[in-house]
Coordinates of C-alpha atoms in Angstrom, one line a residue:
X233 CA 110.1 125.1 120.8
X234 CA 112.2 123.4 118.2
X235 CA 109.6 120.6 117.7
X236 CA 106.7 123.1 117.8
X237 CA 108.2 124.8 114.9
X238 CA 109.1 121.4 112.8
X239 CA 105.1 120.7 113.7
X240 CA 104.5 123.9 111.7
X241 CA 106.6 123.5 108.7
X242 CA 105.2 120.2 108.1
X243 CA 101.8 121.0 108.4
X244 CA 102.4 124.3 105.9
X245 CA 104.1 121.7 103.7
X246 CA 100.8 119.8 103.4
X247 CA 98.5 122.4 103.4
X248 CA 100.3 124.3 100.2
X249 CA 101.2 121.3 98.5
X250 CA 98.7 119.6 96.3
X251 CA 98.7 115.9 95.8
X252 CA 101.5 115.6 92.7
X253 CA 99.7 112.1 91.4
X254 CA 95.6 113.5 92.8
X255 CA 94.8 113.3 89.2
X256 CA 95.1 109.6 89.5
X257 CA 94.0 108.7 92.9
X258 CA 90.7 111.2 92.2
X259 CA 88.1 108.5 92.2
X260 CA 89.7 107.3 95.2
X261 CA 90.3 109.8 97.6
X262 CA 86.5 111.3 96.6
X263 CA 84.9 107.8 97.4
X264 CA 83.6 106.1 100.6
X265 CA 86.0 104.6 103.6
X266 CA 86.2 101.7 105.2
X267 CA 88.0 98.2 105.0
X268 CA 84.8 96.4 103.6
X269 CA 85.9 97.9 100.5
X270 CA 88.8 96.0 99.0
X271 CA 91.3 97.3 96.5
X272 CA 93.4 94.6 94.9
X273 CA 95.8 95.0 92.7
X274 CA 97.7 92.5 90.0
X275 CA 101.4 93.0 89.7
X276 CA 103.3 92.8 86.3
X277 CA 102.8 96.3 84.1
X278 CA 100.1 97.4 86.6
X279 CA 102.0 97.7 89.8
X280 CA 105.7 97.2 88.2
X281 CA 106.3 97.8 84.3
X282 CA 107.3 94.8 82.7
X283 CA 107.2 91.6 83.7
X284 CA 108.7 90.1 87.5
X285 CA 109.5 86.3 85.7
X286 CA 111.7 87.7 83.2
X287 CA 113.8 89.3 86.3
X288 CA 114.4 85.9 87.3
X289 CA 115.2 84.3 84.3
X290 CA 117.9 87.6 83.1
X291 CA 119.3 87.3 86.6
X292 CA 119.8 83.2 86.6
X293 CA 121.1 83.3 82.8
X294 CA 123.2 86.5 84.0
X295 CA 125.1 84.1 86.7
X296 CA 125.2 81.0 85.2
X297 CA 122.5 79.3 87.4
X298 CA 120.5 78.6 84.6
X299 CA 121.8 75.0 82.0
X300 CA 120.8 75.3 78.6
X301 CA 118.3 72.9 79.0
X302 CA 116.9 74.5 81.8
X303 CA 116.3 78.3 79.4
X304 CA 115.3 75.6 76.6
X305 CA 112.4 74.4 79.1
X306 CA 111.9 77.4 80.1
X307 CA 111.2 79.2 76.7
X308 CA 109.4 76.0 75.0
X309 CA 106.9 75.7 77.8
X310 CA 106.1 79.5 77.7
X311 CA 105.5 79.4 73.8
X312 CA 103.4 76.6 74.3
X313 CA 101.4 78.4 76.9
X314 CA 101.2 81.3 74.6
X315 CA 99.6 78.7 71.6
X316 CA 97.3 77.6 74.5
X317 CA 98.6 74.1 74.2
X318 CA 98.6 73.7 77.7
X319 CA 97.3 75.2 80.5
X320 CA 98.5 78.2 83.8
X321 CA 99.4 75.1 85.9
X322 CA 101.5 73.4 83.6
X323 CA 103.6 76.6 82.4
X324 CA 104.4 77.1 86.2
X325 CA 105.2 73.7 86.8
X326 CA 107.6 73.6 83.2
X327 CA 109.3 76.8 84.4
X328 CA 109.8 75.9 88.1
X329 CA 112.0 72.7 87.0
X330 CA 115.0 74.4 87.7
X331 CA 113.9 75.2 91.1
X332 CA 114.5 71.7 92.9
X333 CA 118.0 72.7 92.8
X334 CA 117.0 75.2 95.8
X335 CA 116.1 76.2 98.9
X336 CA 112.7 77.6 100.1
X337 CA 115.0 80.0 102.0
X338 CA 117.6 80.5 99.4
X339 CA 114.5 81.4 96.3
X340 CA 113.5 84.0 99.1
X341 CA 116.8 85.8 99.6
X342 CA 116.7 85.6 95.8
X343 CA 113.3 87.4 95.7
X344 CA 114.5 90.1 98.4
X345 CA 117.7 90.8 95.8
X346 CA 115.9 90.7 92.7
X347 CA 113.7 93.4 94.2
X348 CA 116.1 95.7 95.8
X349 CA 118.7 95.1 92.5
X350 CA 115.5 95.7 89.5
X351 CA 111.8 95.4 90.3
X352 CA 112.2 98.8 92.9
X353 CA 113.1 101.0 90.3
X354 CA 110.5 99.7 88.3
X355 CA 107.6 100.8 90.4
X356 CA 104.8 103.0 88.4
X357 CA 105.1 106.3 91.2
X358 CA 101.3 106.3 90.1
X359 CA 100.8 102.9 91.1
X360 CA 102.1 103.6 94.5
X361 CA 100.4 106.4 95.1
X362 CA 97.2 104.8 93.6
X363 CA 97.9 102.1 96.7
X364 CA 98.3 104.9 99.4
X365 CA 95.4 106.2 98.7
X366 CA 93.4 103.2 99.2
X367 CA 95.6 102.8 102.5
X368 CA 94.4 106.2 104.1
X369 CA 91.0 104.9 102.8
X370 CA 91.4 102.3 105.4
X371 CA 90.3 100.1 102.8
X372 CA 91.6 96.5 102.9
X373 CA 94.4 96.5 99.6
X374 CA 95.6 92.9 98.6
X375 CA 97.8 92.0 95.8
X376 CA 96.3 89.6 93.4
X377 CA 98.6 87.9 90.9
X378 CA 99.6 84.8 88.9
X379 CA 102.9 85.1 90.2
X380 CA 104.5 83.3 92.9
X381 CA 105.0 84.5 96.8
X382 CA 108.9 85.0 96.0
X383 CA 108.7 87.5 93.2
X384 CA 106.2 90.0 94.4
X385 CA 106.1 89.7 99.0
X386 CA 108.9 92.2 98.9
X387 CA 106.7 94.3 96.5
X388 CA 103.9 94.1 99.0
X389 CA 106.5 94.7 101.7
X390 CA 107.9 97.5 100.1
X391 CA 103.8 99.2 99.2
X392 CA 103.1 98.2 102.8
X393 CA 100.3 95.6 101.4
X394 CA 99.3 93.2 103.7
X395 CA 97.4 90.6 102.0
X396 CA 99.0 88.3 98.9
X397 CA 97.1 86.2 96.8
X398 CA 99.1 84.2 94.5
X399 CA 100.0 81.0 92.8
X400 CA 101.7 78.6 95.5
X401 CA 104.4 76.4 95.0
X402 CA 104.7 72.7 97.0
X403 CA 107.6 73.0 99.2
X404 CA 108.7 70.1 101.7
X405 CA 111.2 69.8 104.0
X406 CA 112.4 73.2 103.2
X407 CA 112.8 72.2 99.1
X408 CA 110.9 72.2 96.1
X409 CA 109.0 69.2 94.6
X410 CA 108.2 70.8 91.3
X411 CA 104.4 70.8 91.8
X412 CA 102.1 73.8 91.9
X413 CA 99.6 73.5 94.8
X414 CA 95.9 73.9 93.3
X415 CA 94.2 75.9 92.9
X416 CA 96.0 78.4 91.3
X417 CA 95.6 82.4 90.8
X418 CA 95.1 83.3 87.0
X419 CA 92.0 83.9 85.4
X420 CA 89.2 82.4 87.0
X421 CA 91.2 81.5 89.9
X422 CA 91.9 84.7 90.5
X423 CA 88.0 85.2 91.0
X424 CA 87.6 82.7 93.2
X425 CA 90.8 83.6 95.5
X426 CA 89.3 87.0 95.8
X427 CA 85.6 85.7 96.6
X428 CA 87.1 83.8 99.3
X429 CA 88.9 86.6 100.9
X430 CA 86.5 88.9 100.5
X431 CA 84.1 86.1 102.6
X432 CA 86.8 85.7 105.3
X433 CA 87.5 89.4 105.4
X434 CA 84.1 90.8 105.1
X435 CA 84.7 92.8 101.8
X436 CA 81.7 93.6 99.5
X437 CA 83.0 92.9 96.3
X438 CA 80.3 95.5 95.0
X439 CA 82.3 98.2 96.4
X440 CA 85.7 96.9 95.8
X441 CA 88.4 98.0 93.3
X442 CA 90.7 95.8 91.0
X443 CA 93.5 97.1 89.3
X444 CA 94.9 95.1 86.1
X445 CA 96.2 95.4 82.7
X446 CA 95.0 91.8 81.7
X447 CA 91.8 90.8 79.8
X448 CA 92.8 87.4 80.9
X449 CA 91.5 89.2 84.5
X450 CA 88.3 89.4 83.5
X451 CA 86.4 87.5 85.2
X452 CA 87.8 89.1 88.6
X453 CA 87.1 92.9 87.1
X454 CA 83.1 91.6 86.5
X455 CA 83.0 91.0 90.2
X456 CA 84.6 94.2 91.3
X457 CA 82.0 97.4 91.3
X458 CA 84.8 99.3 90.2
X459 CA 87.4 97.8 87.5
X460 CA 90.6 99.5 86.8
X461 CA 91.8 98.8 83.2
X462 CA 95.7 99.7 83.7
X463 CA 98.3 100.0 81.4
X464 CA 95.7 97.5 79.3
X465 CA 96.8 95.2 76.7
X466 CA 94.9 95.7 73.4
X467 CA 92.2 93.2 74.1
X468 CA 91.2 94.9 77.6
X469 CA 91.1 98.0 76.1
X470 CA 88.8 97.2 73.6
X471 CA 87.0 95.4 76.1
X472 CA 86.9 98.8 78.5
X473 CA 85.4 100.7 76.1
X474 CA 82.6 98.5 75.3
X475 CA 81.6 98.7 78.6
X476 CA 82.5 102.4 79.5
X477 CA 85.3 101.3 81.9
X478 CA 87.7 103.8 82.2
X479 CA 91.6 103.5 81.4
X480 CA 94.7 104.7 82.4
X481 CA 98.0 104.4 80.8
X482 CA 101.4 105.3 82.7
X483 CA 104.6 106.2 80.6
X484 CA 106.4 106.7 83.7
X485 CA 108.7 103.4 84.1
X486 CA 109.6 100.9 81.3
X487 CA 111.4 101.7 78.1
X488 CA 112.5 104.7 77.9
X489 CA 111.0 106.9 74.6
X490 CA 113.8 108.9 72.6
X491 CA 112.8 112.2 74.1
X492 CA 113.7 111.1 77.6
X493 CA 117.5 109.9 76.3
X494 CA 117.6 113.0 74.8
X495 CA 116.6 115.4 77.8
X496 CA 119.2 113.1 80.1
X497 CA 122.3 113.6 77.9
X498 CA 121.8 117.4 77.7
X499 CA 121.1 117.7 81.5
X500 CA 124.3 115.7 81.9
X501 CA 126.0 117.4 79.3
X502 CA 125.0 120.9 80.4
X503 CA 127.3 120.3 83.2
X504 CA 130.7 121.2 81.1
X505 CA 129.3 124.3 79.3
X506 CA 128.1 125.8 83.0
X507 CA 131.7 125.4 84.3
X508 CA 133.5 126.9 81.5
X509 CA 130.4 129.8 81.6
X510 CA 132.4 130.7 85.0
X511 CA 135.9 130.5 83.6
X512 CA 135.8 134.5 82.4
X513 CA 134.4 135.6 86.2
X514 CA 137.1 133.3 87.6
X515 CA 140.1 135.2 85.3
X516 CA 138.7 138.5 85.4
X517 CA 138.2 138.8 89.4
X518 CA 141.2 136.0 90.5
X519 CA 138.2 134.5 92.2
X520 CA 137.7 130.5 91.6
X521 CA 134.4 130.4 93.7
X522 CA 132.8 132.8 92.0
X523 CA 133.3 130.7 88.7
X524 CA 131.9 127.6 90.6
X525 CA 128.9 129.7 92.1
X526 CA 127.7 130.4 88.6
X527 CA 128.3 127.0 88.0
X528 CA 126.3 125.4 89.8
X529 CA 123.5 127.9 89.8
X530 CA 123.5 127.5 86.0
X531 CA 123.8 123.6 85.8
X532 CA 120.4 123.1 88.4
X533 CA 118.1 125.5 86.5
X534 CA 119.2 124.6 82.7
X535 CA 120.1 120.8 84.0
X536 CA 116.7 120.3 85.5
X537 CA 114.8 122.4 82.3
X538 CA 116.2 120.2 80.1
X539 CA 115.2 117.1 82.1
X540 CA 112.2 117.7 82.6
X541 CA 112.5 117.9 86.5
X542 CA 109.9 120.2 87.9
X543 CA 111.0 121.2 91.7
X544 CA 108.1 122.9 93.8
X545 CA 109.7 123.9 96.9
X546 CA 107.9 124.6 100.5
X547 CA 109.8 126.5 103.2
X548 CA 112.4 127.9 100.7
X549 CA 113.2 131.2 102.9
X550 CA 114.8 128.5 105.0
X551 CA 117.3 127.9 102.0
X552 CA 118.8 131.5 103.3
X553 CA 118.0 132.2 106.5
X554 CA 120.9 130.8 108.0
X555 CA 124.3 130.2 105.9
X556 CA 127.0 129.0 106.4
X557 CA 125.0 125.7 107.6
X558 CA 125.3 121.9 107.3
X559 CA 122.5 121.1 104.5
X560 CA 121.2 117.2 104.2
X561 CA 119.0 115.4 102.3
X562 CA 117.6 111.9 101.9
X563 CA 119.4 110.4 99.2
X564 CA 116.6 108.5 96.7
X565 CA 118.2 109.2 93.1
X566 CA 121.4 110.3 91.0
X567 CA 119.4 113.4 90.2
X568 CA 119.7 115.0 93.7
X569 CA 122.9 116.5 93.4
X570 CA 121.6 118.2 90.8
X571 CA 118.4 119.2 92.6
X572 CA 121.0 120.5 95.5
X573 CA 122.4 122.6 92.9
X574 CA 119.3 124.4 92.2
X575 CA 118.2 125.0 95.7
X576 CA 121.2 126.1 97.4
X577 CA 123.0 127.8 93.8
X578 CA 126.0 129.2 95.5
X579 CA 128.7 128.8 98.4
X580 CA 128.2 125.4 98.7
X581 CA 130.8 122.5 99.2
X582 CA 129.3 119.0 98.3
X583 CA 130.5 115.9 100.3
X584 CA 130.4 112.3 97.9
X585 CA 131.8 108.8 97.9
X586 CA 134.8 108.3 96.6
X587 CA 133.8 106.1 93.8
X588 CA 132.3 109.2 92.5
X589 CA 136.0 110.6 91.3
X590 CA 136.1 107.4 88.4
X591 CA 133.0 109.1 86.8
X592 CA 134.4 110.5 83.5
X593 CA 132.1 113.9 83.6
X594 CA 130.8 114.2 87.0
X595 CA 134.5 112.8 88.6
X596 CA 136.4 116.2 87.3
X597 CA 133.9 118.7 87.1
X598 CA 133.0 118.2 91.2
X599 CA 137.0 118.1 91.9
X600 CA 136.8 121.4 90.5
X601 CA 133.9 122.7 92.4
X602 CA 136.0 121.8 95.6
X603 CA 134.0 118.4 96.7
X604 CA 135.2 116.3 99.5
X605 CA 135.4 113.0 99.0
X606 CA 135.5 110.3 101.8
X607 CA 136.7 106.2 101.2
X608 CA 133.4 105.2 103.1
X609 CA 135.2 101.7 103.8
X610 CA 137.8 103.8 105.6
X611 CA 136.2 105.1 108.9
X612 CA 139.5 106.8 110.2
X613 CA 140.3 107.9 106.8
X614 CA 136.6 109.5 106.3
X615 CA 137.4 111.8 109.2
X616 CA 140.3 112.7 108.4
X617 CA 138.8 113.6 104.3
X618 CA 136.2 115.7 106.8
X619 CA 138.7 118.6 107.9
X620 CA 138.7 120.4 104.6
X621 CA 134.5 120.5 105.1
X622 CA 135.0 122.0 108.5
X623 CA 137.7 124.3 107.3
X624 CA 135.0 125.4 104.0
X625 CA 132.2 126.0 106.9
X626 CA 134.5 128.4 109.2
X627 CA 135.1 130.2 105.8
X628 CA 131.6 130.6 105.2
X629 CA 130.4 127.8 102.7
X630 CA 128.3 125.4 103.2
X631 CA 128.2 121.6 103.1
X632 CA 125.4 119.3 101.1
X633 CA 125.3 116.0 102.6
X634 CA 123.3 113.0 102.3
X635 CA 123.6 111.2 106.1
X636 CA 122.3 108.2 104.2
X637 CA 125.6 107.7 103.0
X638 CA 123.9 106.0 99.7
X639 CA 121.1 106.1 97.5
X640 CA 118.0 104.4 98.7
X641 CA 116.7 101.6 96.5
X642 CA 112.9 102.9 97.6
X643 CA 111.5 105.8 99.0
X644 CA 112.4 104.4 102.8
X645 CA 114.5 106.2 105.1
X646 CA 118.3 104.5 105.5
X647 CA 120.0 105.2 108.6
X648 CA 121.2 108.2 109.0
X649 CA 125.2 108.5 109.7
X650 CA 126.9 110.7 112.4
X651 CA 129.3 112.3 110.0
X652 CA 127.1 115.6 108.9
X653 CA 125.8 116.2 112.3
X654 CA 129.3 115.7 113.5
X655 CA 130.4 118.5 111.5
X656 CA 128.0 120.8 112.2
X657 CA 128.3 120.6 115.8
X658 CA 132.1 120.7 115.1
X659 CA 132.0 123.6 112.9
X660 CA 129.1 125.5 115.6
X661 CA 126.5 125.7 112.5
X662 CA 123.1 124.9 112.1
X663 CA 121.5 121.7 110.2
X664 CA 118.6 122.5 107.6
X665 CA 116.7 120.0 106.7
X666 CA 115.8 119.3 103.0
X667 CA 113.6 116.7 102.5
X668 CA 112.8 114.6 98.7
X669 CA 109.6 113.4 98.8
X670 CA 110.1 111.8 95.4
X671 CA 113.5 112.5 93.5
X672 CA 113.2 108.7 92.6
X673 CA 110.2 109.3 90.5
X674 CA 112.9 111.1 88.5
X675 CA 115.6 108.7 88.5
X676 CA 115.4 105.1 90.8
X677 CA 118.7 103.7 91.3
X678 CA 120.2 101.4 89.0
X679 CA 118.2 103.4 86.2
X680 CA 120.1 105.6 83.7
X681 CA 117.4 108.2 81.6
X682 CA 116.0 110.9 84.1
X683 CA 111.6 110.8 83.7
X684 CA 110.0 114.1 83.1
X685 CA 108.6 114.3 86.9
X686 CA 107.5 117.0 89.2
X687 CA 110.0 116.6 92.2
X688 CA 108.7 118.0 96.1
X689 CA 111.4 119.5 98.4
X690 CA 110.2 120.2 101.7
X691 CA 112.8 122.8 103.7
X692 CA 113.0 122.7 107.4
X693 CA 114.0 125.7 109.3
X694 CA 117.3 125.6 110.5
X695 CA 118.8 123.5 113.4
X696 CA 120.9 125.2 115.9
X697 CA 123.7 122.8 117.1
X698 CA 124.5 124.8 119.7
X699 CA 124.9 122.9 123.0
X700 CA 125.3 119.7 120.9
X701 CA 127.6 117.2 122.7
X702 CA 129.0 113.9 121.3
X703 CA 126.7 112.3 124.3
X704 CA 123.6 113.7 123.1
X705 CA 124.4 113.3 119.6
X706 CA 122.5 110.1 118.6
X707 CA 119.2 111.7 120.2
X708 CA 119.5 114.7 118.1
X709 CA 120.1 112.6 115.1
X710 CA 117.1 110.5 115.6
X711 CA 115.1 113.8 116.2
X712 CA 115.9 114.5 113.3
X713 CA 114.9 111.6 110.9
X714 CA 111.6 111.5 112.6
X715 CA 111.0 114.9 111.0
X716 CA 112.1 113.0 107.8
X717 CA 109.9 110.2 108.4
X718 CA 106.9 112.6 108.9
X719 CA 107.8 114.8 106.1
X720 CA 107.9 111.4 104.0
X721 CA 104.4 110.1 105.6
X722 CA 102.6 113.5 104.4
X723 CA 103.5 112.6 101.0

């Protein structure tokens, strides 16, 4: 019964929630399916804003794995590149020197943390929903770029792209040699890497798409029956309009504009004023909670206005059907708490990490609102931090948790930790469901100014934990994450 009814809510989610990117993927999702079409896709400012080189070079400089003669190299080769003095090969050979000091499988680790660390939160949300709608397509997506394997396979990991085209690097015995294996993937090689994998995979090119932001792409867009101008440089745009291609431009990731700092430190700031709102209700009626109820209904309707955050909400009657209960959410941005605030808006307890307390604004202001907070590295200790949630819930609050634990780097499903269904079965209340289909479009992790975004919640209807035992535990957790996982698929 309990599954049948999940099976319901998600399918009411998808059928009263339009696409939030459809206006970009339109062309897509109206054309013809099939994997003989292909869709490839270039990487730096059309898939990720700004560049995935300069990562490596900030993060080497950053730790000291990069001499001075090594940077020196590094930026003399690329300016000659730039002058056309020399030619693609050469630049990647002149800025791979300092790679003979590694490991093939140390430069991969190094890709895998440069991802997770700053290329994730630079993902256009467009772009990835641009690629997801090729994948339901069933059309045949490759990523097609100048860059090597190590920067952008954990890209393709992460978008679920199975095919990389790139420039290749020689690599024996497990090292570096310094040479770049011919030929190699920029300009007309990217062409001719296409043609050939279009020939091996059956793809008519006619009907394929190519995605890029480079007039040095060129001669792979004159192949393509469809060419995607993205994010263009000045030259490709010019070059678009002569021949009536059509352009797209997303603000969504990379600098910043002042508008956005702006809406972040009010939404922030908004947080002070909304508790001293409730300071009057708290000294004319002795009643503390009733200062931190308006609180925190204020702070999520005037803190997401003033960010920008639009939050269209499915199954909200399942918000109050059932209080006091255990509410969770997957935890994808520093905006979330926020976002709980506006959902739930009163009688709720949150549950955060302990580092949370050093934060000058946010450390106070939820030690007033009666937050729990747990030393994660303490296991005992963590339980022990968990009575006063229990106590709250037999009061009649309720608890916001993330099972997470921490902030997702991408939109992919963490494990999920015993500690909120523990309490809920502890305290004999019911788990609801809330699930963020894309809070990070808002705010990634590591990033600090909140993008205007339109953020989906989907509410589940309420999960009795009645008959719960600590020896069926696990299989009700994993029950539930596979509602998240579905929820997260319909997106």
């Amino acid at each position: 019964m309990r599954e049948s009814r999940e099976a319901a809510s998600s399918a009411a989610a998808r059928a009263s929630s339009p696409a939030l990117y459809g206006h970009v993927t339109r062309e897509v999702d109206a054309g013809p399916s099939g994997a003989d079409i292909g869709a490839f896709f270039d990487v730096d400012r059309t898939l990720l804003a700004g560049f995935s080189a300069v990562e490596f070079v900030r993060h080497s400089l950053w730790n000291g794995d990069m001499s001075a003669a090594d940077l020196f190299q590094t930026m003399a080769t690329a300016a000659w590149f730039q002058l056309g003095k020399i030619g693609f090969s050469s630049f990647v050979t002149g800025t791979s020197t300092a790679l003979r000091r590694l490991t093939e499988e140390e430069f991969v680790a190094l890709g895998d943390k440069i991802f997770t660390e700053r290329l994730a939160a630079e993902i256009f949300p467009e772009s990835r929903a641009l690629v997801r709608a090729h994948r339901r397509k069933g059309h045949t997506v490759a990523l097609v770029s100048s860059a090597t394997r190590y920067q952008i396979e954990p890209l393709a990991r992460e978008l679920e792209i199975p095919h990389v085209l790139c420039t290749r690097l020689e690599v024996r015995a497990g090292r570096f040699t310094g040479r770049v294996l011919q030929p190699t993937c920029y300009g007309d090689g990217k062409a001719s890497a296409a043609r050939e994998f279009a020939a091996a995979n059956r793809i008519d090119l006619s009907r394929s798409h190519f995605y890029t932001d480079s007039h040095e792409d060129l001669p792979l867009l004159e192949i393509v029956g469809h060419p995607h101008p993205l994010n263009p440089t000045r030259q490709l745009a010019a070059i678009a309009a002569r021949r009536g291609w059509p352009l797209q431009t997303f603000r969504s990731r990379g600098v910043p504009g002042a508008t956005e700092v702006l809406r972040t430190t009010l939404a922030i700031g908004a947080l002070i004023p909304s508790l001293f709102l409730g300071l009057p209700a708290a000294a004319l009626d002795g009643s503390w909670r009733r200062a931190v109820n308006l609180a925190t209904s204020v702070w999520g309707e005037v803190g997401t206005a003033l960010a920008g955050v639009e939050v269209r909400v499915t199954g909200e009657e399942h918000l109050w059907s059932h209080r006091p209960a255990v509410f969770i959410f997957n935890h994808q941005s520093a905006i979330d708490m926020l976002l709980v605030c506006k959902l739930l808006k009163r009688d709720i307890v949150g549950i955060a990490k302990q580092e949370v307390l050093r934060n000058p604004i946010f450390g106070p202001a939820f030690a007033l609102a009666g937050t729990v907070f747990i030393d994660r590295s303490n296991h005992a200790q963590a339980m022990e931090a968990m009575k006063p949630a229990v106590d709250a819930l037999r009061e009649g609050l309720s608890i916001a948790i993330a099972p997470e634990g921490t902030r997702s780097a991408t939109p992919r499903l963490g494990r999920f930790k015993k500690g909120a269904f523990h309490l809920a079965m502890t305290a004999g209340v019911p788990v609801v469901p809330i699930v963020f289909r894309n809070s990070l479009d808002a705010l990634p992790k590591h990033a600090m100014i909140v993008r205007p975004t339109t953020v989906e919640a989907v509410i589940h209807p309420p999960v009795p934990t009645t008959g719960w035992t600590p020896a069926t535990l696990d299989s009700q957790i994993a029950a539930i994450r596979e509602l998240y996982l579905r929820t997260l698929e319909d997106s």
